[in-house]
Short mmCIF file of C-alpha atoms and ligand atoms in Angstrom, two decimals:
data_model
loop_
_atom_site.label_atom_id
_atom_site.label_comp_id
_atom_site.label_asym_id
_atom_site.label_seq_id
_atom_site.Cartn_x
_atom_site.Cartn_y
_atom_site.Cartn_z
CA MET A 1 0.00 0.00 0.00
CA ILE A 2 1.25 3.45 -0.89
CA ILE A 3 0.90 6.03 1.90
CA VAL A 4 0.87 9.74 1.08
CA LYS A 5 0.49 12.71 3.38
CA THR A 6 0.22 15.63 0.99
CA VAL A 7 -2.43 16.64 -1.52
CA SER A 8 0.17 17.07 -4.25
CA ALA A 9 1.56 13.52 -3.79
CA LEU A 10 -2.01 12.18 -3.71
CA GLU A 11 -3.01 14.00 -6.88
CA SER A 12 0.06 12.85 -8.74
CA ILE A 13 -0.71 9.16 -8.02
CA ILE A 14 -4.38 9.68 -8.83
CA GLY A 15 -3.25 11.24 -12.13
CA ASN A 16 -1.39 8.01 -12.96
CA TYR A 17 -4.44 5.87 -12.17
CA LYS A 18 -6.54 8.11 -14.40
CA MET A 19 -4.01 7.80 -17.25
CA GLN A 20 -4.23 4.04 -16.90
CA ARG A 21 -8.03 4.40 -17.05
CA ARG A 22 -8.47 2.42 -13.84
CA SER A 23 -11.69 3.05 -11.92
CA ILE A 24 -11.06 4.57 -8.51
CA GLY A 25 -13.01 3.64 -5.38
CA PHE A 26 -12.74 5.80 -2.28
CA VAL A 27 -13.40 5.10 1.40
CA PRO A 28 -13.05 8.21 3.61
CA THR A 29 -12.62 7.48 7.33
CA MET A 30 -11.53 9.03 10.59
CA GLY A 31 -9.39 6.03 11.49
CA ALA A 32 -9.60 3.76 14.54
CA LEU A 33 -10.54 1.23 11.90
CA HIS A 34 -12.80 -1.72 12.61
CA GLN A 35 -14.49 -4.38 10.52
CA GLY A 36 -17.15 -1.87 9.40
CA HIS A 37 -14.47 0.21 7.69
CA ILE A 38 -12.75 -2.89 6.33
CA SER A 39 -16.04 -4.10 4.81
CA LEU A 40 -16.10 -0.82 2.87
CA ILE A 41 -12.55 -1.46 1.64
CA GLU A 42 -13.63 -4.95 0.61
CA ALA A 43 -16.65 -3.58 -1.27
CA CYS A 44 -14.32 -1.06 -2.87
CA LYS A 45 -11.95 -3.77 -4.00
CA ARG A 46 -14.82 -5.75 -5.50
CA GLY A 47 -16.35 -2.77 -7.26
CA SER A 48 -13.43 -0.58 -8.33
CA ALA A 49 -10.03 -1.24 -9.91
CA VAL A 50 -8.13 0.85 -7.35
CA SER A 51 -8.98 1.30 -3.68
CA VAL A 52 -8.15 4.56 -1.93
CA CYS A 53 -8.72 5.16 1.78
CA SER A 54 -8.25 8.35 3.77
CA ILE A 55 -7.74 8.69 7.50
CA PHE A 56 -8.36 12.18 8.78
CA VAL A 57 -9.96 13.11 12.08
CA ASN A 58 -11.74 16.15 10.75
CA PRO A 59 -11.80 18.87 13.42
CA THR A 60 -14.53 20.90 11.72
CA GLN A 61 -17.17 18.20 12.10
CA PHE A 62 -16.89 17.94 15.88
CA ASN A 63 -19.48 20.11 17.56
CA ASN A 64 -18.22 18.86 20.91
CA ALA A 65 -14.58 19.63 21.79
CA SER A 66 -14.16 16.76 24.23
CA ASP A 67 -15.47 14.25 21.66
CA PHE A 68 -12.71 15.45 19.33
CA GLU A 69 -10.02 15.26 22.04
CA LYS A 70 -11.09 11.76 23.04
CA TYR A 71 -11.40 10.45 19.49
CA PRO A 72 -9.28 7.25 19.35
CA LEU A 73 -6.07 7.39 17.28
CA THR A 74 -4.63 4.03 16.22
CA VAL A 75 -2.75 4.86 13.03
CA SER A 76 -0.19 2.04 12.99
CA GLN A 77 -2.85 -0.63 13.65
CA ASP A 78 -5.01 1.05 10.98
CA ILE A 79 -2.18 0.79 8.45
CA ASP A 80 -1.79 -2.93 9.25
CA LYS A 81 -5.50 -3.54 8.77
CA LEU A 82 -5.55 -1.67 5.45
CA GLU A 83 -2.47 -3.58 4.23
CA LYS A 84 -4.17 -6.88 5.11
CA ALA A 85 -7.36 -5.82 3.36
CA GLY A 86 -5.37 -5.05 0.22
CA CYS A 87 -6.01 -1.31 0.08
CA ASP A 88 -3.90 0.32 -2.67
CA LEU A 89 -3.44 3.89 -1.46
CA LEU A 90 -3.83 5.60 1.91
CA PHE A 91 -4.10 9.36 2.23
CA LEU A 92 -3.06 10.39 5.73
CA PRO A 93 -2.87 14.17 5.78
CA PRO A 94 -2.08 16.54 8.64
CA VAL A 95 -4.75 19.17 9.37
CA LYS A 96 -2.91 22.00 7.55
CA GLU A 97 -2.85 19.97 4.37
CA ILE A 98 -6.65 19.83 4.32
CA TYR A 99 -7.29 23.26 5.82
CA PRO A 100 -4.40 25.56 4.87
CA ASP A 101 -4.48 29.04 6.37
CA SER A 102 -5.97 30.25 3.07
CA TYR A 103 -9.00 27.91 3.39
CA VAL A 104 -12.34 29.68 3.43
CA ALA A 105 -15.16 27.39 4.47
CA PRO A 106 -18.05 27.49 2.02
CA HIS A 107 -21.62 27.32 3.28
CA TYR A 108 -23.53 24.24 2.20
CA ASP A 109 -27.25 24.63 1.81
CA LEU A 110 -28.42 21.31 3.21
CA GLY A 111 -31.99 22.48 3.79
CA TYR A 112 -34.26 20.20 5.78
CA LEU A 113 -31.54 17.54 6.25
CA GLU A 114 -29.60 19.86 8.52
CA THR A 115 -32.58 20.69 10.73
CA ILE A 116 -33.45 17.21 11.99
CA LEU A 117 -31.91 14.31 13.94
CA GLU A 118 -28.10 14.60 13.79
CA GLY A 119 -28.47 18.02 12.18
CA GLU A 120 -30.54 19.23 15.10
CA PHE A 121 -28.47 17.67 17.87
CA ARG A 122 -25.04 18.34 16.36
CA PRO A 123 -25.15 21.92 15.06
CA GLY A 124 -22.53 22.55 12.39
CA HIS A 125 -21.60 18.87 12.16
CA TYR A 126 -22.74 18.38 8.57
CA GLN A 127 -21.12 21.62 7.42
CA GLY A 128 -17.82 20.12 8.62
CA VAL A 129 -18.57 16.76 6.99
CA CYS A 130 -19.32 18.46 3.66
CA GLN A 131 -16.16 20.58 3.87
CA VAL A 132 -13.84 17.63 4.27
CA VAL A 133 -15.69 15.31 1.90
CA GLU A 134 -15.78 17.91 -0.87
CA LEU A 135 -12.04 18.59 -0.51
CA LEU A 136 -11.24 14.88 -0.50
CA LEU A 137 -13.45 14.16 -3.51
CA ARG A 138 -11.87 16.98 -5.49
CA SER A 139 -8.41 15.46 -4.95
CA VAL A 140 -9.17 11.74 -5.10
CA LYS A 141 -11.62 12.17 -8.03
CA PRO A 142 -13.13 8.74 -7.39
CA ASP A 143 -15.58 6.98 -9.69
CA HIS A 144 -17.21 5.33 -6.68
CA LEU A 145 -17.58 6.56 -3.12
CA TYR A 146 -18.24 3.88 -0.50
CA LEU A 147 -20.19 4.92 2.59
CA GLY A 148 -21.71 3.01 5.51
CA GLN A 149 -25.45 2.86 6.16
CA LYS A 150 -24.51 3.20 9.83
CA ASP A 151 -24.38 6.96 9.16
CA TYR A 152 -27.66 7.03 7.26
CA GLN A 153 -28.29 10.76 7.40
CA GLN A 154 -24.67 11.47 6.49
CA CYS A 155 -25.12 9.41 3.31
CA MET A 156 -28.10 11.57 2.37
CA VAL A 157 -26.22 14.79 3.16
CA ILE A 158 -23.25 13.72 1.05
CA LYS A 159 -25.55 12.71 -1.83
CA LYS A 160 -27.11 16.18 -1.73
CA MET A 161 -23.76 17.97 -1.52
CA VAL A 162 -22.38 15.97 -4.43
CA GLU A 163 -25.41 16.79 -6.57
CA ASP A 164 -25.48 20.46 -5.60
CA ARG A 165 -21.74 20.87 -6.27
CA ASN A 166 -21.87 18.90 -9.51
CA ILE A 167 -19.30 16.32 -8.42
CA HIS A 168 -19.41 13.24 -10.62
CA VAL A 169 -19.20 10.21 -8.39
CA GLU A 170 -21.40 7.19 -7.82
CA ILE A 171 -22.28 6.71 -4.17
CA ARG A 172 -22.50 3.13 -2.92
CA VAL A 173 -23.98 2.62 0.53
CA GLU A 174 -22.92 -0.59 2.28
CA ASP A 175 -24.70 -2.46 5.12
CA THR A 176 -23.85 -1.77 8.75
CA VAL A 177 -21.43 -4.29 10.24
CA ARG A 178 -22.41 -5.35 13.75
CA GLU A 179 -20.89 -7.14 16.71
CA LYS A 180 -22.42 -10.54 17.60
CA ASP A 181 -24.84 -8.92 20.04
CA GLY A 182 -26.06 -6.46 17.41
CA LEU A 183 -24.09 -3.38 18.47
CA ALA A 184 -23.07 -1.48 15.35
CA MET A 185 -19.30 -1.30 15.09
CA SER A 186 -18.05 2.19 15.80
CA SER A 187 -14.71 3.77 16.58
CA ARG A 188 -16.33 5.19 19.71
CA ASN A 189 -17.16 1.72 21.11
CA VAL A 190 -13.62 1.41 22.53
CA ARG A 191 -14.49 4.23 24.92
CA LEU A 192 -17.23 2.18 26.57
CA THR A 193 -16.48 0.61 29.95
CA PRO A 194 -17.01 -3.20 30.06
CA GLN A 195 -20.34 -2.60 31.81
CA GLU A 196 -21.43 0.03 29.27
CA ARG A 197 -20.34 -2.26 26.44
CA LEU A 198 -22.72 -4.95 27.77
CA GLN A 199 -25.57 -2.46 28.03
CA ALA A 200 -24.85 -0.94 24.62
CA SER A 201 -26.47 -3.77 22.63
CA ALA A 202 -29.81 -2.40 23.86
CA LEU A 203 -29.56 0.29 21.16
CA PHE A 204 -29.94 -2.24 18.35
CA ARG A 205 -32.56 -4.18 20.33
CA ALA A 206 -34.59 -1.01 20.80
CA LEU A 207 -34.46 -0.26 17.07
CA SER A 208 -35.30 -3.85 16.16
CA THR A 209 -38.25 -3.90 18.56
CA THR A 210 -39.63 -0.71 17.04
CA LYS A 211 -39.17 -2.20 13.59
CA SER A 212 -40.87 -5.49 14.43
CA LYS A 213 -43.87 -3.71 15.96
CA LEU A 214 -44.26 -1.14 13.20
CA GLY A 215 -47.63 -1.38 11.52
CA LYS A 216 -49.93 0.85 9.56
CA GLY A 217 -51.01 3.73 11.81
CA PRO A 218 -49.39 5.81 14.56
CA THR A 219 -45.67 5.23 15.19
CA GLU A 220 -45.65 6.72 18.68
CA ALA A 221 -46.10 3.48 20.66
CA GLY A 222 -43.07 1.83 19.01
CA ARG A 223 -40.93 4.85 19.73
CA ALA A 224 -42.08 4.93 23.36
CA GLU A 225 -41.18 1.26 23.77
CA ALA A 226 -37.72 1.86 22.29
CA THR A 227 -37.19 4.77 24.67
CA ALA A 228 -38.14 2.55 27.60
CA ILE A 229 -35.71 -0.20 26.51
CA LEU A 230 -32.90 2.34 26.21
CA GLN A 231 -33.60 3.92 29.56
CA GLN A 232 -33.76 0.53 31.29
CA HIS A 233 -30.23 -0.14 30.02
CA GLY A 234 -28.75 3.13 31.17
CA PHE A 235 -28.97 5.05 27.90
CA ARG A 236 -29.99 8.69 27.70
CA PRO A 237 -31.76 8.86 24.35
CA GLU A 238 -31.53 12.03 22.28
CA TYR A 239 -33.92 10.90 19.59
CA ILE A 240 -35.67 7.84 18.23
CA GLU A 241 -37.56 8.57 15.06
CA THR A 242 -39.40 6.74 12.34
CA ALA A 243 -38.71 8.48 9.05
CA ASN A 244 -39.27 8.19 5.33
CA ALA A 245 -36.18 6.31 4.12
CA ASP A 246 -35.93 8.43 0.97
CA THR A 247 -36.50 11.92 2.39
CA LEU A 248 -36.04 11.54 6.17
CA GLU A 249 -39.37 13.23 6.75
CA ILE A 250 -40.62 12.10 10.15
CA ILE A 251 -43.52 9.65 9.94
CA HIS A 252 -46.12 9.97 12.70
CA ASN A 253 -48.70 7.85 10.95
CA TRP A 254 -47.38 5.13 8.70
CA ASP A 255 -49.33 4.23 5.55
CA GLY A 256 -47.89 0.70 5.56
CA LYS A 257 -46.12 1.30 2.23
CA THR A 258 -43.60 4.12 2.49
CA PRO A 259 -40.04 2.80 2.96
CA VAL A 260 -39.04 3.45 6.54
CA VAL A 261 -35.82 3.99 8.44
CA ILE A 262 -35.82 4.02 12.23
CA LEU A 263 -32.97 6.07 13.63
CA ALA A 264 -31.68 6.67 17.14
CA ALA A 265 -28.97 8.54 18.98
CA ALA A 266 -28.32 7.96 22.66
CA TYR A 267 -25.65 8.53 25.27
CA ILE A 268 -24.29 5.78 27.41
CA GLY A 269 -21.96 7.33 29.97
CA ASP A 270 -20.28 10.10 28.00
CA VAL A 271 -20.25 8.17 24.72
CA ARG A 272 -22.81 9.08 22.12
CA LEU A 273 -23.87 6.22 19.84
CA ILE A 274 -26.05 6.28 16.74
CA ASP A 275 -27.67 3.49 14.78
CA ASN A 276 -30.53 2.83 12.41
CA VAL A 277 -32.51 0.00 10.82
CA LEU A 278 -34.28 0.00 7.49
CA LEU A 279 -37.65 -1.48 6.75
CA LYS A 280 -37.71 -2.39 3.09
CA ASN A 281 -40.94 -3.58 1.52
P1 LIG B 301 -15.93 7.12 10.36
O1 LIG B 301 -14.52 6.67 10.43
O2 LIG B 301 -16.73 6.83 11.58
O3 LIG B 301 -16.06 8.54 9.86
O4 LIG B 301 -16.60 6.22 9.24
C1 LIG B 301 -16.05 6.10 7.95
C2 LIG B 301 -17.02 5.34 7.08
O5 LIG B 301 -17.23 4.04 7.64
C3 LIG B 301 -18.41 6.00 6.98
O6 LIG B 301 -18.90 5.86 5.66
C4 LIG B 301 -19.21 5.20 7.96
O7 LIG B 301 -20.59 5.20 7.69
C5 LIG B 301 -18.61 3.81 7.77
N1 LIG B 301 -18.89 2.97 8.93
C6 LIG B 301 -18.70 3.28 10.24
N2 LIG B 301 -19.13 2.27 11.02
C7 LIG B 301 -19.59 1.30 10.19
C8 LIG B 301 -20.17 0.01 10.39
N3 LIG B 301 -20.36 -0.49 11.60
N4 LIG B 301 -20.54 -0.70 9.30
C9 LIG B 301 -20.35 -0.20 8.06
N5 LIG B 301 -19.81 1.01 7.80
C10 LIG B 301 -19.44 1.75 8.85
#
């Protein structure tokens, strides 16, 4: 695997790939890699001729300073995992390489998507996500961008940004990889105490319960049950919502047909976890 730390070195290698007419797949990450990230690399290797990964803990997407400070950094293990997975190129830039002093942050008009769920509870988060993803896409120039369903709303935000900014890339959303007990893999899971880690599987159980009980009509009872499950297991829920899977409009009364995604965010101790499940008809 080639490792580069500067935009100019990255762009020169990308230029070679383009000359060779090899399709480029891209997996942006913040490191502390787990099997969820590696499954994206594997999808990338299946679907694109060249696999490019980035590791960059993007400061502008952290609305909470202590979350940024506590974000796990495991670069040498990450490099080993990427080597084993057969990744071709890793972009590992320092902050100044992404945000030079001359950088002026654009404003992204994300409309409704920025007013709900993660947008509501993490003000400014998606502006930061769009900043870094746009910069990365403009340098990596991938044919395919691989994202995890785990960050469902983020996938929708990035799709909108890419369309609005006229960036030509096909977005491929891959399934969430889970631990045996259902907990979605996340870089933040390592911050859970052993006790919290045991309790944490309640997040997926709460979402699955809501999903299994969802029927035509009001969605409130399912959400209330999920809240109760979370609270019983020591979670402090921020939101649990049933939404239209295509638009993220909140569904209070389900027609029994509209594709649904059930999304939740909840704190356990000082760790904030998110997850979602899809109901496909
Ligand atoms: P992050 O490093 O958390 O910014 O995530 C980088 C990419 O990995 C994003 O597209 C995430 O949605 C994806 N991802 C994170 N966790 C998982 C998971 N458990 N399963 C699949 N993809 C994931």
